[in-house]
Amino acid sequence: MNRCLYILLFLFVSCNSNGNSPFYFFPSEISDSPEFHFEYGKKDSQIHTNRSNQLLHYENGVLCVFSIPIQLYNKELGAKFRICWKMDEVSSVRWQNGFELLNLPQNEYSHFQEIGKDWKVSLTDYGKWKVSRDKNPPILEWKQQIWSTGHVSYQTFAIPHPTFIQKSNTVCEVVFRSFALHVTENKTKVIVFEFPCPNIDSILESVLTQNQSWLSNCKVESPIVSESFRHTESNFQRFLEWENPNEYVICPFADSLVRKKENEIIGFQSEEFRNRSRLVLPNGILLLSDDPKYQGIPIPKHFLAELGTEESISFGDSTFNDSQFFFKQGEEFFSNQIKTTSCRDQMNIWKTEQLFCGNPGLPNGMEKDEINATIPGCTENQIKLTEFYPGNHKETGFPLPSFFEFQNKGDVCDVSSLNWIYEGVTYPLSAKEKILLKDDVLVLTREPWIGWNLSETVKPFTIPKVVFQIPSHSIQNRKSKNTIQYEPSPNRIHLLRRGDQNLFSIYIDDIETPHPKSVCQKDLLSFGFQLSPGKHESTIVKQLASQLLEFAVTPFPFLDFGYSELEEGIGSFRTVATKEYFYWKPALTGVLSFGYGSSLCNGEKLYQLPPEFFSNHFNSVEYLDKDTSQIVLSQWTDSILTEKSHGDTRSLHPEPAPIYFSSSLRPSATCPGIWRSPGIGKQRSLEIIKANTEEKYHTNLFLDSLIEVQIGNVRQKQQINILPLSNKTFSLQLANVNLGIPEEQIYSYFSHPELVKSVGFLEKKGPVQIEAIFPNPIQSQNEWIYICNRSTNPEDLSEYSIEDETSIDLIVPYQTRFPNSNPKGIHGNGFITNDSILHPSTCAWIVDPDGKDWYLPIFHSESDRLLTVISTQTIGNGISSGEYLQLKKRVNGETILISAFGHKESANPFRKHVNTGEYLWLKKEKDGINIDHFEIYREEN
């Protein structure tokens, strides 16, 4: 009758318990004496309680004490036990309170002692209990999975189980230890529970039988590393966790671990390791540590001394390739786990006063049964980057830590659900629940911002001293592993550094810019820094126009831009490499300088550009012009840089077309022999060019009375005046000027204090022009000069002479000097050898008398005249590379200049050097007045 009543009561309560069984036993099956129930190989325990992290469960007059927390007990396949007996509710409350003392702070008053009919329980320290135990050695002991008989009982969870002792044939004892890690082992609190012994032989038999069953069905595989930790400042000290990730039992074939770091190999094996790792249950854990409080498999400290660095640890065919991980991040500690969940929600039995995220001995993804959180974890896509600052280093005298600032763009959430990944290193965002309201910000900083009242989160990341972009990083959901990656645009460059200090952060509000002044932190602004850690406000940022004023590529490269002085905002410029450079332009500043590194020649307040900016590809700048509000592209060539820098001594100033560039006239105050003016007023050189198709000249400056102009050549020069036209243009007044003999080649000569060097132009060419020269043939006697008649009248070349820098030779037809010769080019090319008359549009070759089989380029014609000098063995003293040459003519007893190579009589003579086997050919539609008018070609076989 009583049995039926209990069944009916059970069904009634079940119907009112939402499907959860309120009883583990029928009370009639439980006596007043504690009964020890051992389970092994069973996973069907379903004890439901709202306190599943506790060791005790009381219901309907029955108290049960479990070997491990009830949540874990339900899932433990390996060895576990419970002790149950009848008890009144008042007594059960004392037991509950007594067990809670295990994990209370050590300095609080702690007392728990109860005595029953055949049992007793008390609270003490582990050290005191051990002294008592050592005085009275037990008959049998079971601790750390191993029975004193040699039996090994395996566990799913590698957490401390109570020590079981048989004190006599009838009295047994179980010692429950505190999970507190912040006290020494001897000071660890324990509850000693003495009760009547169970059937020990039956327990050992069940262990043996189950082990044999598992061994006969296990698969030979190795576990994998699932968690690691190492930090001497942490109560968690050091541990290495291996896990069987499968749903079946494995039996590793290896009985040792092997650690490799660089060229060092260390092995580990022990009898206890061999025994406890012989079997690993499904999803089971092996925990190795040198800290006895874990009751894991003991392992020497040095074996775990390099965790979190580049090394490998192998267990059979399973290898753990470790990498950099920071176990301490600020004042928080984190273990390195392969499978994670929210730090707030993760199941962890260990008690410590420190902030720690990890769960040694338990599966990484295991969560607490009771997550009393109405606030969800943050998702990876609701946390957005709003600011980045690379830090200001200590040697500046004003050190500021680097930081990344994120804002919660979604609903209120707990940020401990996320990881931040930077440079391959994982940084969990919080070891405990950290609530972010909508629009709250989270600041991840390298070091604490002491005195600035920021609720920052310290992470030990490293940022270079000078950066130009937000580094790549990602936000990851710890549970799902879903990741949002941030990659900077390779073409968006931020100039944050002026002089030797990083004065600006990168501000993100839809787009990235250097931090605007209007929303920066005012106290920091007073020291010259534009950033706002811990606070993000939207603002409208004005884009400013500018104007390139000055630049130099070598030495000590720099750029100067000019602005409307009162404006402030974001400026930018581009290079042809499509990269755009952004910077903050402050108010009351008319000129900003940009450069690389520190230089006395450029000053110390330059915006720092990347070191590769002034590379060989730096040949243009594009920007929004402040005068025209149009995009302006300023381009130049290496030859322009060479010409206008005057041997890398002067910076360049952009000019309107068709001048394009002028040179600096302002000597550097700090670098003798260099002309430049970074950051200050400009003094530009006068530049004069001649229009190609008109007798008109252009300048970049308005000419004054100091300009002087002459026309002629070395034989004769005349002073002339200029005729101003419009818009910085003029012409020469030649109406009453006698230019002498009509065929003579004539130059103009300009002088002015603001010209860096004399300027002049070829104003009139002679009828015959030098158009190609072969000064250094492979066969030295085979040099030649190629001339053409570009007039409308025939020219008698017997009246001509060729002049180098030391001598003059008259020219004659080749047959005149060598009447019996029939000279040919190397490929059989022929000539007219007996004629000195050069008709319009025909050409001739002047060769050495000793030459033969000349190399002749593609412009050779069979109608070309072949000429040589009248008496000497060479042209002049032999043409040399880079030597001046002049073609002259005798007219009415006067020797006049007809053509020249190098134009030594001009205002700007030049030399053009070539290597052996190379010749020079005048470019089409060029007059040969400067070095770039000739192309270099090489002799072909």
Short mmCIF file of C-alpha atoms in Angstrom, two decimals, residues 12-14 50 59 96 134 199 268 305 315 387 432 439 458 537 540 603 649 700 723 727 731 772 788 858 864 892 905:
data_model
loop_
_atom_site.label_atom_id
_atom_site.label_comp_id
_atom_site.label_asym_id
_atom_site.label_seq_id
_atom_site.Cartn_x
_atom_site.Cartn_y
_atom_site.Cartn_z
CA PHE A 12 1.65 13.78 -9.25
CA VAL A 13 4.80 15.75 -8.55
CA SER A 14 6.26 14.83 -11.93
CA ASN A 50 18.28 24.64 -9.81
CA GLU A 59 14.54 16.79 -1.57
CA GLN A 96 24.39 23.11 2.61
CA ASP A 134 49.69 9.84 7.81
CA ASN A 199 31.05 -3.28 -0.44
CA PHE A 268 58.19 13.12 -20.60
CA ALA A 305 57.66 26.44 -19.22
CA PHE A 315 51.41 12.60 -27.96
CA GLU A 387 39.11 55.02 -33.60
CA LYS A 432 33.99 38.23 -16.97
CA ASP A 439 26.55 53.15 -28.47
CA VAL A 458 44.49 46.36 -21.49
CA GLU A 537 30.88 61.58 -31.55
CA ILE A 540 31.05 66.79 -40.37
CA GLY A 603 62.92 71.16 -39.95
CA THR A 649 71.06 71.35 -54.52
CA ASN A 700 56.97 82.47 -64.70
CA LEU A 723 58.91 93.55 -76.37
CA ASN A 727 50.47 87.28 -69.43
CA SER A 731 59.32 88.75 -77.96
CA ALA A 772 74.44 61.92 -85.72
CA CYS A 788 72.59 66.95 -93.59
CA ILE A 858 69.51 52.41 -91.07
CA ASP A 864 75.15 59.98 -99.24
CA ASN A 892 84.39 86.19 -97.44
CA GLU A 905 79.06 78.89 -77.84
#
